[in-house]
Every structure is written in structure tokens, then in C-alpha cells.
């Protein structure tokens, strides 16, 4: 296939590297100077140091060039860039009926909309599209370490075809049809990774981490089912798999945010030090607000939102969680 990967951060670059041996891949960066550096160095030293570009991978900053003759448009920007990228594609007449996948996770700031809702608004509800999600660190994908992810589309045939075409020996892709479930799992796990990072930063121990992961999964399932997702989805790669990886892996940016907060650093300084987007920071406010509007109990998410956006000290947030009345586990 001819694949346009739109977004040259760590994840977009890793996917471009993974797909380039079998497909013609063009990697698009909105920053012309960054694209020129990557083209010259044959690497993305800014966001994915140590990973060289394979032969044939093209890099540029011209959107029309990147999308020309594309069989697949893969949007790998942070979520905040999804809508502007789609609008640019549509305005330039580049989207057409070309299938669009998105690899960004979260809820849109200000609207709390999931990515598929943004795509429907910008390209139309009938545009062929799907979500790419699951337990995957960009660094490991770029280094061809074994990874399994999910490709979800409401069009089951499209999901199966694209999964088959994109599947490699080292990047296993499983087709799925529960887009909402896959998106909710990918969004909320980032918030919960901040929670487990806070607990680790406060040195609360492995038991506390396991409790947060497990009860966090219950929060994901409650919200996901309320929005139309299926419970079994949250037991799979895009639910439990992504949650475990992001909450325990040292490469997790969201976990690193939590660690810093638990160690007493400010959010502003933490984000400067991180140098990357941590989607859980903005997603926490949107998920917490959505849960309140829907009447869904998500205490861990609410606590993370309070720490991030309402000046609640991390230790106090933990105390509030621990002081909650006991209840049945399935409640």
C-alpha cells in the first residue's frame, strides 16, 4: 500500500518505520525544519532517538505530497491535532474516500468527544475509518520488538482487510469492531497511569499499584459500557493490555508524570522536563467531567483530575481514596 503517516512524533515515526519495509510510506511533519532534519539524518532524534529510518521511508512537510496517491491515511498526531489535520485534508481535497486510521488516544478537550466522533464530524459518518490502539511503546515498535495491537472499525470487513495488510512478523494486528470500547480503553488508561505513577512516587508499594490497576479497569469498563462499548473489549489488548503496560512500564509518559507529582514536583515543571505530550493530563478533566454528567462512579479518575487541575496535593488524593466506604467489588 501507499501509506501516509500524518504526524512525526514518537508514535507516528515508529509506525512509519514498522510499515516501511512492506509498503511505500511517507511520513509527514507539520514542522518544515523538523522534516528537513529527519530527512537529512534519516532518524527522528528529537522524538525517537536511536531508531534509524529504513530505506525507502520518505519524509516531508507538504501535506499534499504526503497524501498523494495514498491508499491509507494514518493520523498519528496527538489528539489535539486530529481535527485540524482532518480539516486540512478535507480543505485540500485529499481525503476523498481514502480510509483513515487514527493512532491518537483520549477525549477531545472542550467537547469530551472520542476520536471517531471527531472524524465523523469532519469527514462524514460514512467515511471508511478505524482506530489503531493497544499496548505499544513507540521505542519498542521502532526497534522491532514483538508487539500486538488492535485495529477497530465499525466496518468489520475494512478492519479485517487493513489488519491483514498492515500485520507484520513483529507488529501483530488484530481486527475488532468495537470502536467505542477500544477508544475508551485507550483514553482512560492514560489517566490511570498517572494515578499509578503518583502511588509509586509516594512509595506506596506494589500492592497499591495492583489495586489501582484493577479498580481502574473497573472504571474503564463502567464508562465504556455506558457509552456503548462491550465489556469483553476491556479484557483485551486495547483495555487490560494497554492499561497494564502504561501503568507499569518505565517508558510510559503518563506514568512518569504521576511519578514526578508523587515526588512533589509541579505539573508545569514535569511537563517541561517530559518534552512530549502526555495525553492523560488533558484527558483526565474530560473523563472526570463526562463521568459526572453520566452519573458514573470513577473515583480514581476524579482524584487524578483534582491533583492535575484543582491543586489537590497527591498525598491528600490518596488519603481521600483510602477513606472511601467499603463496597462490593463488583459495584
Coordinates of C-alpha atoms in Angstrom, one line a residue:
X1 CA 0.0 0.0 0.0
X2 CA 0.8 3.7 -0.2
X3 CA 0.6 4.9 3.4
X4 CA 0.7 8.5 4.5
X5 CA 1.6 8.7 8.2
X6 CA 0.5 12.1 9.4
X7 CA 2.4 13.2 12.5
X8 CA 6.1 12.7 13.1
X9 CA 6.1 12.4 16.9
X10 CA 7.4 9.2 18.5
X11 CA 4.4 7.1 17.7
X12 CA 4.0 8.2 14.1
X13 CA 7.6 7.7 13.5
X14 CA 7.6 4.2 15.0
X15 CA 4.6 3.2 12.9
X16 CA 6.3 4.6 9.7
X17 CA 9.4 2.6 10.5
X18 CA 7.4 -0.6 11.1
X19 CA 5.4 -0.4 7.9
X20 CA 8.1 0.9 5.5
X21 CA 9.7 -2.5 4.8
X22 CA 6.4 -3.8 3.2
X23 CA 4.8 -0.6 2.0
X24 CA 5.6 2.8 0.4
X25 CA 5.4 5.1 3.4
X26 CA 5.5 8.9 3.5
X27 CA 6.0 10.4 7.0
X28 CA 4.5 14.0 7.3
X29 CA 5.6 16.6 9.8
X30 CA 3.8 19.9 10.1
X31 CA 7.2 21.5 11.0
X32 CA 9.3 22.0 7.9
X33 CA 12.6 22.4 9.8
X34 CA 12.0 19.2 11.7
X35 CA 11.1 17.3 8.4
X36 CA 14.3 18.6 6.8
X37 CA 16.4 17.4 9.8
X38 CA 14.8 14.0 9.8
X39 CA 15.3 13.7 6.0
X40 CA 19.0 14.6 6.4
X41 CA 19.7 12.5 9.4
X42 CA 17.5 9.6 8.4
X43 CA 16.2 9.5 12.0
X44 CA 14.0 11.4 14.4
X45 CA 16.5 12.3 17.1
X46 CA 14.0 14.7 18.7
X47 CA 11.2 12.3 19.5
X48 CA 12.6 8.8 18.9
X49 CA 16.4 8.8 19.3
X50 CA 18.3 5.7 18.3
X51 CA 15.9 4.5 15.6
X52 CA 17.2 4.8 12.1
X53 CA 14.8 5.1 9.1
X54 CA 14.7 2.1 6.8
X55 CA 15.5 2.5 3.2
X56 CA 12.5 3.9 1.2
X57 CA 10.8 5.8 4.1
X58 CA 10.2 9.3 2.8
X59 CA 9.8 12.4 5.0
X60 CA 8.4 15.8 4.2
X61 CA 6.2 18.7 5.4
X62 CA 3.9 19.1 2.4
X63 CA 0.6 17.5 3.2
X64 CA -0.5 17.2 -0.4
X65 CA 2.8 15.4 -1.2
X66 CA 2.3 13.0 1.7
X67 CA -1.3 12.2 0.9
X68 CA -0.8 11.9 -2.9
X69 CA -2.0 8.5 -4.2
X70 CA -2.4 7.3 -0.6
X71 CA -4.3 4.0 0.0
X72 CA -4.4 4.8 3.7
X73 CA -4.2 7.9 5.8
X74 CA -2.9 7.2 9.2
X75 CA -3.2 10.2 11.6
X76 CA -0.6 9.8 14.4
X77 CA -0.7 13.3 15.8
X78 CA -1.6 14.0 19.5
X79 CA -5.4 14.1 19.8
X80 CA -5.4 17.9 19.8
X81 CA -4.1 17.7 16.2
X82 CA -6.7 15.2 14.9
X83 CA -9.4 17.7 14.0
X84 CA -7.0 20.3 12.4
X85 CA -5.3 17.5 10.3
X86 CA -8.7 16.2 9.1
X87 CA -9.8 19.7 8.2
X88 CA -6.6 20.3 6.2
X89 CA -7.1 17.1 4.3
X90 CA -10.7 17.9 3.5
X91 CA -10.0 21.5 2.5
X92 CA -7.3 20.4 0.1
X93 CA -9.5 17.7 -1.4
X94 CA -7.1 15.0 -0.2
X95 CA -9.4 12.8 1.9
X96 CA -11.8 11.6 -0.7
X97 CA -12.8 8.1 0.1
X98 CA -9.4 7.0 1.3
X99 CA -9.6 5.0 4.6
X100 CA -8.5 7.0 7.6
X101 CA -7.0 5.4 10.7
X102 CA -6.1 7.3 13.9
X103 CA -3.5 6.3 16.4
X104 CA -4.2 9.1 18.9
X105 CA -5.9 8.4 22.2
X106 CA -8.0 10.5 24.5
X107 CA -11.1 12.7 24.6
X108 CA -11.1 16.0 22.8
X109 CA -10.5 18.9 25.1
X110 CA -13.6 21.0 25.5
X111 CA -16.0 18.6 23.9
X112 CA -15.2 15.2 25.5
X113 CA -15.7 13.6 22.1
X114 CA -14.0 10.4 21.2
X115 CA -11.8 10.4 18.1
X116 CA -14.4 8.5 15.9
X117 CA -16.9 11.3 16.7
X118 CA -14.4 13.9 15.5
X119 CA -13.7 12.0 12.3
X120 CA -17.5 11.7 11.6
X121 CA -18.0 15.4 12.1
X122 CA -15.1 16.4 9.8
X123 CA -15.2 13.7 7.1
X124 CA -18.8 12.4 7.4
X125 CA -20.3 9.4 9.2
X126 CA -19.9 7.1 6.2
X127 CA -16.2 7.7 5.7
X128 CA -14.2 4.4 5.9
X129 CA -12.2 4.7 9.1
X130 CA -10.9 3.0 12.2
X131 CA -8.8 3.2 15.4
X132 CA -5.4 1.8 16.0
X133 CA -4.8 1.1 19.7
X134 CA -3.3 -1.3 22.2
X135 CA -0.2 -1.9 24.4
X136 CA 2.6 -0.4 22.5
X137 CA 5.6 1.8 23.3
X138 CA 6.9 3.6 20.3
X139 CA 10.6 2.8 21.1
X140 CA 10.0 -0.9 21.2
X141 CA 7.9 -0.9 17.9
X142 CA 10.7 1.1 16.2
X143 CA 13.2 -1.5 17.4
X144 CA 11.0 -4.3 16.0
X145 CA 10.4 -5.9 19.4
X146 CA 7.2 -8.1 19.4
X147 CA 4.0 -6.0 19.8
X148 CA 0.3 -6.8 19.5
X149 CA -2.3 -4.1 18.9
X150 CA -5.9 -3.7 17.8
X151 CA -7.4 -2.2 14.7
X152 CA -11.1 -1.4 15.3
X153 CA -13.7 -0.3 12.7
X154 CA -17.4 -0.3 12.6
X155 CA -16.9 -1.9 9.2
X156 CA -15.7 -5.4 10.1
X157 CA -14.5 -6.1 6.5
X158 CA -12.4 -3.0 6.5
X159 CA -10.9 -3.8 9.9
X160 CA -10.0 -7.3 8.7
X161 CA -8.5 -6.2 5.4
X162 CA -6.4 -3.4 6.9
X163 CA -5.3 -5.6 9.8
X164 CA -4.2 -8.3 7.3
X165 CA -2.3 -5.8 5.1
X166 CA -0.6 -4.0 8.0
X167 CA 0.3 -7.1 10.0
X168 CA 4.0 -7.9 10.3
X169 CA 6.0 -10.6 12.0
X170 CA 6.9 -8.2 14.8
X171 CA 3.8 -6.0 14.9
X172 CA 0.8 -8.2 15.2
X173 CA -2.5 -6.5 14.4
X174 CA -5.9 -7.9 15.5
X175 CA -9.2 -6.8 13.8
X176 CA -12.0 -5.6 16.1
X177 CA -15.4 -4.0 15.6
X178 CA -15.9 -2.2 18.9
X179 CA -14.6 1.2 18.2
X180 CA -16.1 2.8 21.3
X181 CA -14.7 0.2 23.6
X182 CA -11.2 0.4 22.0
X183 CA -11.2 4.2 22.2
X184 CA -12.4 4.4 25.8
X185 CA -9.7 1.9 26.9
X186 CA -7.0 3.8 25.1
X187 CA -8.2 7.1 26.6
X188 CA -8.8 6.3 30.3
X189 CA -5.7 4.1 30.7
X190 CA -3.6 7.2 30.4
X191 CA -5.4 8.8 33.3
X192 CA -4.9 5.7 35.4
X193 CA -1.2 5.5 34.5
X194 CA -0.9 8.9 36.2
X195 CA -2.6 7.5 39.2
X196 CA -0.2 4.5 39.5
X197 CA 2.7 6.8 38.9
X198 CA 1.6 9.0 41.8
X199 CA 1.3 5.9 44.0
X200 CA 4.8 4.8 43.0
X201 CA 6.2 8.3 43.5
X202 CA 4.7 8.2 47.1
X203 CA 6.3 4.8 47.5
X204 CA 3.0 3.1 48.4
X205 CA 4.2 -0.3 47.2
X206 CA 3.3 -2.9 44.6
X207 CA 0.0 -3.9 46.4
X208 CA -1.3 -0.4 45.9
X209 CA -0.3 -0.4 42.3
X210 CA -2.1 -3.6 41.7
X211 CA -5.2 -2.3 43.4
X212 CA -5.2 0.9 41.3
X213 CA -4.8 -1.1 38.0
X214 CA -7.6 -3.5 38.9
X215 CA -10.0 -0.9 40.2
X216 CA -9.0 1.4 37.3
X217 CA -10.1 -1.3 34.9
X218 CA -13.5 -1.4 36.5
X219 CA -13.7 2.4 35.9
X220 CA -12.8 1.9 32.2
X221 CA -15.5 -0.8 31.9
X222 CA -18.2 1.3 33.6
X223 CA -17.6 4.3 31.3
X224 CA -17.1 2.2 28.2
X225 CA -20.3 0.3 28.6
X226 CA -22.3 3.5 29.3
X227 CA -21.0 4.9 26.0
X228 CA -21.9 1.7 24.1
X229 CA -18.7 -0.4 24.3
X230 CA -18.7 -4.1 25.1
X231 CA -17.3 -5.4 28.4
X232 CA -15.3 -8.1 26.7
X233 CA -13.3 -5.4 24.8
X234 CA -11.9 -4.2 28.1
X235 CA -10.4 -7.6 28.8
X236 CA -8.4 -7.5 25.6
X237 CA -5.4 -5.7 24.1
X238 CA -7.0 -2.2 24.0
X239 CA -8.3 -2.5 27.5
X240 CA -6.4 -4.6 30.1
X241 CA -3.4 -5.0 27.9
X242 CA -2.8 -1.3 27.3
X243 CA -3.7 -0.5 30.9
X244 CA -1.1 -2.9 32.4
X245 CA 1.6 -1.7 30.0
X246 CA 1.0 2.0 30.6
X247 CA 0.6 1.7 34.4
X248 CA 3.8 -0.4 34.9
X249 CA 6.2 0.4 32.1
X250 CA 9.0 2.8 32.6
X251 CA 8.6 4.1 29.1
X252 CA 5.1 5.4 29.9
X253 CA 5.0 9.2 29.7
X254 CA 1.8 9.4 31.7
X255 CA 3.2 7.2 34.5
X256 CA 6.3 9.4 34.5
X257 CA 4.0 12.5 35.1
X258 CA 2.5 10.7 38.0
X259 CA 5.9 9.7 39.4
X260 CA 7.0 13.3 39.3
X261 CA 3.8 14.6 41.0
X262 CA 4.1 12.0 43.7
X263 CA 7.7 13.1 44.4
X264 CA 6.5 16.7 44.9
X265 CA 7.2 18.3 41.5
X266 CA 4.8 20.7 39.9
X267 CA 2.8 19.8 36.9
X268 CA 4.3 22.7 34.9
X269 CA 7.8 21.6 35.5
X270 CA 7.0 18.0 35.0
X271 CA 5.6 18.7 31.5
X272 CA 8.6 20.8 30.6
X273 CA 11.0 18.0 31.7
X274 CA 9.0 15.4 29.8
X275 CA 9.3 17.1 26.4
X276 CA 6.4 15.1 25.0
X277 CA 2.7 15.2 25.1
X278 CA 1.1 13.2 28.0
X279 CA -2.4 12.7 26.8
X280 CA -3.7 11.7 30.3
X281 CA -3.2 15.3 31.6
X282 CA -5.9 16.8 29.4
X283 CA -8.0 13.6 29.2
X284 CA -8.4 13.4 33.0
X285 CA -10.5 16.6 33.1
X286 CA -12.7 15.4 30.1
X287 CA -13.2 11.9 31.5
X288 CA -14.0 13.2 35.0
X289 CA -16.5 15.7 33.7
X290 CA -18.1 13.1 31.4
X291 CA -18.4 10.7 34.3
X292 CA -20.1 13.3 36.4
X293 CA -22.6 14.2 33.7
X294 CA -23.4 10.5 33.1
X295 CA -23.6 9.7 36.8
X296 CA -20.8 7.1 36.6
X297 CA -18.6 6.4 39.7
X298 CA -14.9 6.9 38.7
X299 CA -13.2 7.9 42.0
X300 CA -9.6 7.2 40.8
X301 CA -10.1 9.4 37.7
X302 CA -11.7 12.1 39.8
X303 CA -8.8 12.1 42.1
X304 CA -6.3 12.4 39.3
X305 CA -8.2 15.3 37.8
X306 CA -8.2 17.0 41.2
X307 CA -4.5 16.7 41.5
X308 CA -3.8 17.9 38.0
X309 CA -6.3 20.7 37.6
X310 CA -7.6 21.6 41.1
X311 CA -4.4 21.8 43.2
X312 CA -5.2 18.8 45.4
X313 CA -1.9 17.5 46.9
X314 CA -1.1 14.0 45.7
X315 CA -0.9 12.6 49.2
X316 CA -4.3 14.1 50.1
X317 CA -5.8 12.5 47.0
X318 CA -4.6 9.1 48.1
X319 CA -6.0 9.7 51.6
X320 CA -9.4 10.5 50.1
X321 CA -9.4 7.3 48.0
X322 CA -8.4 5.2 51.0
X323 CA -11.1 6.7 53.2
X324 CA -14.0 5.8 50.9
X325 CA -16.6 3.4 52.4
X326 CA -16.1 -0.3 51.6
X327 CA -18.4 -1.7 48.9
X328 CA -18.8 -5.0 46.9
X329 CA -16.0 -5.5 44.4
X330 CA -18.4 -5.7 41.5
X331 CA -20.1 -2.4 42.5

